[in-house]
Short mmCIF file of C-alpha atoms in Angstrom, two decimals:
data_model
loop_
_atom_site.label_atom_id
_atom_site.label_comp_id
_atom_site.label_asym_id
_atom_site.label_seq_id
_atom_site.Cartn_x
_atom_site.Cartn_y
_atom_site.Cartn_z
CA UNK A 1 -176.43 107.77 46.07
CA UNK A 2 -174.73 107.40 49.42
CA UNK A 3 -172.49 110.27 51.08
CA UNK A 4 -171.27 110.66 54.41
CA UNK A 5 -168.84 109.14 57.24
CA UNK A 6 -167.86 106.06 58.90
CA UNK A 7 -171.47 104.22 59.70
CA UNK A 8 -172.42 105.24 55.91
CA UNK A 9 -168.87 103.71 54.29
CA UNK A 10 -169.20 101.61 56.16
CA UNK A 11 -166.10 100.66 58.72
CA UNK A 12 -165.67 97.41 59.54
CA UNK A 13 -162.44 96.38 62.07
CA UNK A 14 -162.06 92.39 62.05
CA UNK A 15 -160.05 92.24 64.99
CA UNK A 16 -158.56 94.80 67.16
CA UNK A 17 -156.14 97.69 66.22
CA UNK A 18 -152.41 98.29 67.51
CA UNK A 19 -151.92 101.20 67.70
CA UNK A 20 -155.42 102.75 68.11
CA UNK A 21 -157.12 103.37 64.52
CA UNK A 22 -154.51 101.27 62.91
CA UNK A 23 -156.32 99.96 59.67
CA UNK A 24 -153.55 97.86 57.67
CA UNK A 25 -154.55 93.95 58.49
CA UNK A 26 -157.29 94.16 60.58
CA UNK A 27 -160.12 95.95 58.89
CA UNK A 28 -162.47 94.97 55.58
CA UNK A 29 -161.98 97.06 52.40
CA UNK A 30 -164.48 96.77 49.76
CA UNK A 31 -163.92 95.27 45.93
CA UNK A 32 -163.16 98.56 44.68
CA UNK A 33 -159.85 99.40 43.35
CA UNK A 34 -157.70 100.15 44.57
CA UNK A 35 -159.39 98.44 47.83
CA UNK A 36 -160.53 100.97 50.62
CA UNK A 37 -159.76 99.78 54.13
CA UNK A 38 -162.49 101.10 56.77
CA UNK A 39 -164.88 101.37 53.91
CA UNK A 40 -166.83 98.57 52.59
CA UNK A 41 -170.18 99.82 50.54
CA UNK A 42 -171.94 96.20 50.53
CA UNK A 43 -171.45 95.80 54.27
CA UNK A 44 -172.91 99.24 54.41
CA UNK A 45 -177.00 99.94 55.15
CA UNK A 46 -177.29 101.66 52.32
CA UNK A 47 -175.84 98.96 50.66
CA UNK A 48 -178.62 96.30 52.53
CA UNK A 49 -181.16 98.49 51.51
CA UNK A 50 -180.01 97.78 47.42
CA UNK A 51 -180.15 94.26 48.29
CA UNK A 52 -182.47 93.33 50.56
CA UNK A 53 -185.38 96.28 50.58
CA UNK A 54 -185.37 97.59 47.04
CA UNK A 55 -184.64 95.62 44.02
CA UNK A 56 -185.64 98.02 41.47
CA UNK A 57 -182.46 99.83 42.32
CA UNK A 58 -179.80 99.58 39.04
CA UNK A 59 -176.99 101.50 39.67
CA UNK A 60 -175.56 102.18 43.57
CA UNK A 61 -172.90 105.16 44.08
CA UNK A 62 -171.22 105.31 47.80
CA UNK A 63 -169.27 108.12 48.01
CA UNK A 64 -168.62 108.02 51.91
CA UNK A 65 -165.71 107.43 53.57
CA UNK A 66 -164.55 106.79 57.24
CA UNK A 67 -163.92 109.74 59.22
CA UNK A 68 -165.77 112.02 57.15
CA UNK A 69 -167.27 114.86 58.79
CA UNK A 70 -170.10 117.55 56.23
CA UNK A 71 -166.84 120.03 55.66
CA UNK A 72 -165.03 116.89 53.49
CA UNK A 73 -168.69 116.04 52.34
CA UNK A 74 -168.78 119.37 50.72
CA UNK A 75 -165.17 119.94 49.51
CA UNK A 76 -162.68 117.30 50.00
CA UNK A 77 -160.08 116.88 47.33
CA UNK A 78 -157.39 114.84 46.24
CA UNK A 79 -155.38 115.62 48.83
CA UNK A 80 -157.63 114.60 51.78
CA UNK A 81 -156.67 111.03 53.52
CA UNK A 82 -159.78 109.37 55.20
CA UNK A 83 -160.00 108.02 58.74
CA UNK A 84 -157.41 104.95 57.19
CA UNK A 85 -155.23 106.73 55.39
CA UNK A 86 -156.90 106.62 52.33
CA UNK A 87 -156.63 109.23 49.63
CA UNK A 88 -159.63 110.67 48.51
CA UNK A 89 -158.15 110.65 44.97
CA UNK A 90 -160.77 112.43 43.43
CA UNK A 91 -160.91 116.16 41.96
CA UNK A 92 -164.38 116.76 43.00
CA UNK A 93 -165.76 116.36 46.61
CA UNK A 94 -168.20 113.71 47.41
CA UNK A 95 -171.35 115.83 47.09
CA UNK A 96 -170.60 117.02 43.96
CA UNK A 97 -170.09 113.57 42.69
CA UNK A 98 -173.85 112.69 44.06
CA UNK A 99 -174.77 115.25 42.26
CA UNK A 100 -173.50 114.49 38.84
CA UNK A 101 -175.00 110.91 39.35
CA UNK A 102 -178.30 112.40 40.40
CA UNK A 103 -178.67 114.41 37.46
CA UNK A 104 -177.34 111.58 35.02
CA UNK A 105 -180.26 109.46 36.52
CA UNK A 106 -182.43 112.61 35.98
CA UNK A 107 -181.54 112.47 31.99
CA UNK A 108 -182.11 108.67 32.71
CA UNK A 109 -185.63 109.49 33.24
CA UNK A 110 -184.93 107.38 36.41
CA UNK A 111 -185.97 107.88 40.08
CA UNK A 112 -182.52 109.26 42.42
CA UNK A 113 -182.19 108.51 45.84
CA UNK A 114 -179.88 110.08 48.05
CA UNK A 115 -178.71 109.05 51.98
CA UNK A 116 -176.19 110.62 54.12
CA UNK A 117 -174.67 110.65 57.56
CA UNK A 118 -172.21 113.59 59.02
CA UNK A 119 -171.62 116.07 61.87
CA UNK A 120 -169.88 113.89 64.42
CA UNK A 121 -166.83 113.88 62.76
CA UNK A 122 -167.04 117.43 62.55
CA UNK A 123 -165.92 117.74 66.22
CA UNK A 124 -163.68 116.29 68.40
CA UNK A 125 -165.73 113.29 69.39
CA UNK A 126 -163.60 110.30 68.06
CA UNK A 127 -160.43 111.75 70.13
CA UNK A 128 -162.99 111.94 73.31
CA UNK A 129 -164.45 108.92 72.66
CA UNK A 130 -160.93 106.84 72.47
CA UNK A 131 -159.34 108.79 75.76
CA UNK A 132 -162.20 107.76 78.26
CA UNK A 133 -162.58 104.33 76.34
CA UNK A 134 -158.88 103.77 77.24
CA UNK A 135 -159.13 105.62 81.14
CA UNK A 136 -162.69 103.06 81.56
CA UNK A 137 -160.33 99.97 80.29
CA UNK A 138 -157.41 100.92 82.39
CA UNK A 139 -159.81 101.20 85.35
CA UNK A 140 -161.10 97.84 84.73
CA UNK A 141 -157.89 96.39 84.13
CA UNK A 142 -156.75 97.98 87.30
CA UNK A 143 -159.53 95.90 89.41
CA UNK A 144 -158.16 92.50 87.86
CA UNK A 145 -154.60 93.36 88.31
CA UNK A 146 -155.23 94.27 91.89
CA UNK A 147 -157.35 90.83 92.55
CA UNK A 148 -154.15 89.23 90.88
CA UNK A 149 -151.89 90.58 93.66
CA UNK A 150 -153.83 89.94 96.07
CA UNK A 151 -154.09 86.23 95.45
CA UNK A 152 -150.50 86.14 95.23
CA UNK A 153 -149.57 87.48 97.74
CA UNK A 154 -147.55 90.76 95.98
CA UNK A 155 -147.26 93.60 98.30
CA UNK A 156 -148.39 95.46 94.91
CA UNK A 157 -151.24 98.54 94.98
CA UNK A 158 -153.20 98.98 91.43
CA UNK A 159 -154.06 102.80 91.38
CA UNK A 160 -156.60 104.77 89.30
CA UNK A 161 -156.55 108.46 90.22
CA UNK A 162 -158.98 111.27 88.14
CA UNK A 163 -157.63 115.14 87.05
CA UNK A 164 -159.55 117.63 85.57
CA UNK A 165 -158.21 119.99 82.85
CA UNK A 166 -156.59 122.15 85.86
CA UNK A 167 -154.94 119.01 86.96
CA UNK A 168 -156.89 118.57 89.60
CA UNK A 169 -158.15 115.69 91.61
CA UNK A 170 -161.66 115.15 90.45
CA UNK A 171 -163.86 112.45 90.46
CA UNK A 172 -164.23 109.77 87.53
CA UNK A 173 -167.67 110.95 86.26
CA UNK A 174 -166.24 114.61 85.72
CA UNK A 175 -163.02 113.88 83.30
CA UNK A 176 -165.86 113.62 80.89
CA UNK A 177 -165.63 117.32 80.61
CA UNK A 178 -162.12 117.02 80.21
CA UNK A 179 -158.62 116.10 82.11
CA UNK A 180 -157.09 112.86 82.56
CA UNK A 181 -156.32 109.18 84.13
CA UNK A 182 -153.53 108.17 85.70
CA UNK A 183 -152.91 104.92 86.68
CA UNK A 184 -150.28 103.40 88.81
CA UNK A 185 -148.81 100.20 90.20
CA UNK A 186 -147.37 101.16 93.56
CA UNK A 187 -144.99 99.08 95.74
CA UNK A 188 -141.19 98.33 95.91
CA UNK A 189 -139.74 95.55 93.14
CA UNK A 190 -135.32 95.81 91.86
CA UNK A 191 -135.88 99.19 92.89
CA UNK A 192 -138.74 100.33 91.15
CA UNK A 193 -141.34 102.32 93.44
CA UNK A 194 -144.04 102.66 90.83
CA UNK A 195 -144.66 102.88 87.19
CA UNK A 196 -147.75 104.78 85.93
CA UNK A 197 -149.29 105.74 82.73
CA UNK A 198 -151.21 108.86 82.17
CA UNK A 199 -153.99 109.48 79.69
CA UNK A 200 -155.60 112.86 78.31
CA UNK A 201 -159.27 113.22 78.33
CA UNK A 202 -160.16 116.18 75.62
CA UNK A 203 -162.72 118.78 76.31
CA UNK A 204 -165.10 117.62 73.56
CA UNK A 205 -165.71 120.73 71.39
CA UNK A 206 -169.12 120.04 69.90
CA UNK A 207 -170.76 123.21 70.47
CA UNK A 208 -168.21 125.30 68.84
CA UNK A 209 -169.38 123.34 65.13
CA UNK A 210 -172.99 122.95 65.58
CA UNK A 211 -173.78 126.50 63.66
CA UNK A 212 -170.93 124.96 60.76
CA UNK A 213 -173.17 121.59 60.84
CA UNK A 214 -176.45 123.34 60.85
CA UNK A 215 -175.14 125.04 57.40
CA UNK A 216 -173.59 122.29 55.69
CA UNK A 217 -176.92 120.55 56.20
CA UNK A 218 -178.74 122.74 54.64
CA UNK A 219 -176.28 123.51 52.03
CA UNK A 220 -175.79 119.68 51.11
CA UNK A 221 -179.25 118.79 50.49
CA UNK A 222 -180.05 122.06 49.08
CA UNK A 223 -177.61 120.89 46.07
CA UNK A 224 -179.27 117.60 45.63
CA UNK A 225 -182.67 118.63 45.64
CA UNK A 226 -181.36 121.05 43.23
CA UNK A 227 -179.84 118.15 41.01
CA UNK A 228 -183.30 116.50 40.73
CA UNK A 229 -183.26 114.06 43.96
CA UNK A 230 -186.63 112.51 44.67
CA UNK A 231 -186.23 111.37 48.30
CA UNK A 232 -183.76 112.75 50.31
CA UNK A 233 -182.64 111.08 53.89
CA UNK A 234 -180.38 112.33 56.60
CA UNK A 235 -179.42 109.31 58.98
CA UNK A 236 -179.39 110.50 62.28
CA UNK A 237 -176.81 109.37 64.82
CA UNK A 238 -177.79 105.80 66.90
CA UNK A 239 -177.10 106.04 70.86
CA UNK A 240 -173.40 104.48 71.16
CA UNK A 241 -173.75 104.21 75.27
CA UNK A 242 -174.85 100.21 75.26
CA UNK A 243 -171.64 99.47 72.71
CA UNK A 244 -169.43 96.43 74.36
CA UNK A 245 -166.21 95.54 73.55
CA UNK A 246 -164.36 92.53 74.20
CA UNK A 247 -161.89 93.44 76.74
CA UNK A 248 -159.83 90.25 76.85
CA UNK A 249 -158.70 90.55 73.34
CA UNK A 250 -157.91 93.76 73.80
CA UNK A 251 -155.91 93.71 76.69
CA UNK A 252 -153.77 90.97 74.63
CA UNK A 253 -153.29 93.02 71.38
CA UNK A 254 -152.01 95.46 73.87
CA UNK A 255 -149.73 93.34 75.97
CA UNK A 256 -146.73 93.51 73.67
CA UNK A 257 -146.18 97.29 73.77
CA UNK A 258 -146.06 97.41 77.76
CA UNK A 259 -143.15 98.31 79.90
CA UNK A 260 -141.47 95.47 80.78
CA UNK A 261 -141.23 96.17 84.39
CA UNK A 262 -145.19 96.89 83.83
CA UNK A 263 -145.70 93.13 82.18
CA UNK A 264 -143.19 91.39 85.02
CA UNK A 265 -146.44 92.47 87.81
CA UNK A 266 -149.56 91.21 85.38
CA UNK A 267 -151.66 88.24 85.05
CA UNK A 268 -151.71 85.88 82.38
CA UNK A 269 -153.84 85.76 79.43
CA UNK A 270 -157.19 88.04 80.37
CA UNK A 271 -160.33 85.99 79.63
CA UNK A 272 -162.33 87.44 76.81
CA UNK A 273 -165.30 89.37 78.39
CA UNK A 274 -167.52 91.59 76.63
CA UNK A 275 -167.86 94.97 78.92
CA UNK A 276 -168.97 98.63 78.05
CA UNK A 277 -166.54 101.10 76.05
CA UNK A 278 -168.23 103.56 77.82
CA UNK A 279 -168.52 102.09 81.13
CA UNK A 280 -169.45 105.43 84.14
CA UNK A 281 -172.98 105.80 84.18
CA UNK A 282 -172.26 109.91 84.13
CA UNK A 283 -170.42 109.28 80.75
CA UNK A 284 -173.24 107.33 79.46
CA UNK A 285 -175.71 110.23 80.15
CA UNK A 286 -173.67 112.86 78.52
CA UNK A 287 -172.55 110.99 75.48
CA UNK A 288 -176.69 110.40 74.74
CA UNK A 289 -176.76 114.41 75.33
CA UNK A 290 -174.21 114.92 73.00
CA UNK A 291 -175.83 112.55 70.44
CA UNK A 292 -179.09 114.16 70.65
CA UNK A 293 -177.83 117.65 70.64
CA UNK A 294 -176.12 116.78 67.38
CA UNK A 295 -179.15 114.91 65.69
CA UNK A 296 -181.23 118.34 66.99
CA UNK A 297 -178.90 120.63 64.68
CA UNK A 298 -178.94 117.82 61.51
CA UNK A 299 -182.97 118.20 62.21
CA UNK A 300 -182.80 122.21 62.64
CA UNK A 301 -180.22 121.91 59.36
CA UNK A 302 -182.69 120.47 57.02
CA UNK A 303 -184.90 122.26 54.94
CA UNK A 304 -188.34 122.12 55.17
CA UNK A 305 -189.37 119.97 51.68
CA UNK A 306 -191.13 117.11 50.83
CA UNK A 307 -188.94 115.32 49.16
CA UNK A 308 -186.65 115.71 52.56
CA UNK A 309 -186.58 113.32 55.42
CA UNK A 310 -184.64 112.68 58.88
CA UNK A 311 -184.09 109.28 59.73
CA UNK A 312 -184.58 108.60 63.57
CA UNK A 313 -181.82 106.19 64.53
CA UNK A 314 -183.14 102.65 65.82
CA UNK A 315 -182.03 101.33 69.14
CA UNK A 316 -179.00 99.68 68.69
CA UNK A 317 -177.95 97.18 71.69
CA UNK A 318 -174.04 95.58 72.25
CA UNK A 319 -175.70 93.19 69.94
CA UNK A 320 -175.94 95.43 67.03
CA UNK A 321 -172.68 96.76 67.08
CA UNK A 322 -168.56 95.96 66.63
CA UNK A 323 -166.99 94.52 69.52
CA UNK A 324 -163.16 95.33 68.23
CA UNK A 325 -161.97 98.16 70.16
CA UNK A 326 -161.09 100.77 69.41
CA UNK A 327 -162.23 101.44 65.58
CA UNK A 328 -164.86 98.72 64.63
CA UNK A 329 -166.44 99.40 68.28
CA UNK A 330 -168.46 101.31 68.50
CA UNK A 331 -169.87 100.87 64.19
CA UNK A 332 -172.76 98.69 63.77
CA UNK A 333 -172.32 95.17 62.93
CA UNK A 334 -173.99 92.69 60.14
CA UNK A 335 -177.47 92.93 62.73
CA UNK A 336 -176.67 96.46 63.16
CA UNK A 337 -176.43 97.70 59.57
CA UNK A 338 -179.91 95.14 58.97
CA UNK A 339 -181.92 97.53 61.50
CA UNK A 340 -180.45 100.90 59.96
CA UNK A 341 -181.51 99.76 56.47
CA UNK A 342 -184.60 98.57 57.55
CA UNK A 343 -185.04 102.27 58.92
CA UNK A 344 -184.00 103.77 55.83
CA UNK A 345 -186.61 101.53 53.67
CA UNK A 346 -189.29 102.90 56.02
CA UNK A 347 -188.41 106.17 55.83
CA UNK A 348 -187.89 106.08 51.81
CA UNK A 349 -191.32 104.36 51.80
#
């Protein structure tokens, strides 16, 4: 039995999204009817672990779904729309449902496993995450666009200028915390002086949840040791700071929504080029903080039991994970799903 959010369902983006976390045509849904987009539960570890680590397994439940965080673990219902729009359509919450299966296998007189991931989406990471993944691409575009003019000879300035939550000019590694990007084209063309876009940088609110995470951990595996689970595994969260995206094919599912006095002053085609979603070396160091303060209150959540185990997340490289941005990137790929099932066969021993 599988519960949990996106890297458990698992989400898997073919190709990238317009607009961001668009699902329709561009990311796998499972055989299950009706078909699940951003949820596939064969493509999912716990899915590789059925089929590659333990084939004494005979019946495999996932009830996780994509943007999930342990308050929809615990009591979504019919009404609640996943991550892709898709209606839980259910009239029991997912942890429930693991529980019912667990004690059917119980009666079975079989042995229950149970895995789960949550907490991240319990916060406002994923809107964090997607406004400095865009400010980091529009900085990088705004290198190539300059280089562009400057070849050409355009009397053209590319422009990337940092505000904190005041509105302030701050510096790139702070917005982090919060505030904004703006970035301009400068320079005189059929009377236009500039055109700019601005983009909003959320303060990420983790903190405020962790004492709501800390007691839907306990509360969720409480109820399936109390159904009868034998081993009991809480994924922890894999260090997202090495993901890489490809920033070419981006930029050209993208192209078509730009001003047109915007896609008059750009380049041609950008060449595909795999480079960090989260590119400042200060935003790498406080998204592994976040991660491990949110792994530390999973840990902290779980009660003390020896049927009950926490998964340390492998190392996953730009290898291991989605390159479509922004929605497959940054969920573990084919490789990536391999190691975290590996990791969950060790730790179900």
């Amino acid at each position: 039995m599988a519960t949990g959010d996106s890297v458990t369902s698992a989400h898997l983006q073919l190709s990238h999204a317009y607009p961001v976390g668009n699902c329709v045509g561009n990311t796998s849904a499972d055989f299950r009817v009706p078909k699940l987009p951003g949820n596939d539960m064969i493509f999912s570890y716990a899915g590789k672990y059925v089929a590659n680590h333990n084939r004494n397994v005979t019946e495999y439940f996932n009830f996780a779904r994509t943007g999930m965080g342990t308050g929809e673990i615990r009591g979504a219902g019919p009404g609640h729309a996943d991550a892709c729009r898709n209606p839980w359509a259910r009239n029991s919450p997912p942890i429930d449902l693991a529980d019912r299966a667990i004690r059917q296998a119980k009666a079975d007189r079989k042995a229950a496993y149970f895995v789960t991931t949550g907490g991240v989406n319990n916060t406002n990471w994923t809107e964090v995450l997607t406004g400095i993944a865009k400010c980091g691409t529009a900085d990088h575009y705004k290198d190539l666009v300059q280089r562009y003019f400057d070849q050409h000879g355009q009397l053209f300035k590319a422009i990337t200028e940092w505000y904190d939550l005041a509105g302030k000019v701050t510096t790139k590694p702070n917005v982090i915390n919060g505030g904004s990007c703006d970035v301009r084209i400068e320079g005189d063309r059929s009377g236009i002086r500039y055109v700019h876009r601005r983009i909003e940088i959320k303060a990420y609110d983790g903190p405020a949840h962790y004492a709501a995470i800390k007691a839907d951990v306990e509360s969720i595996v409480e109820q399936v040791l109390d159904a009868g689970a034998d081993k009991v595994v809480w994924m922890g969260y894999y260090d997202i700071s090495r993901a890489g995206f490809d920033i070419g094919m981006f930029a050209e599912t993208y192209r078509a929504a730009l001003d047109k006095e915007v896609l008059g002053l750009l380049p041609g085609q950008i060449p595909s080029d795999v480079r960090d979603l989260i590119d400042d070396p200060g935003w790498k160091a406080t998204v592994q903080r976040w991660t491990q303060e949110i792994n530390a209150v999973i840990l902290a959540g779980l009660p003390r039991h020896d049927r009950v185990r926490f998964a340390p997340p492998p190392a996953l490289g730009p290898g291991d994970i989605q390159q479509t941005g922004l929605g497959g990137c940054p969920h573990p790929n084919e490789p990536g799903h391999r190691k975290l099932a590996a990791v969950l066969d060790n730790v179900f021993g």
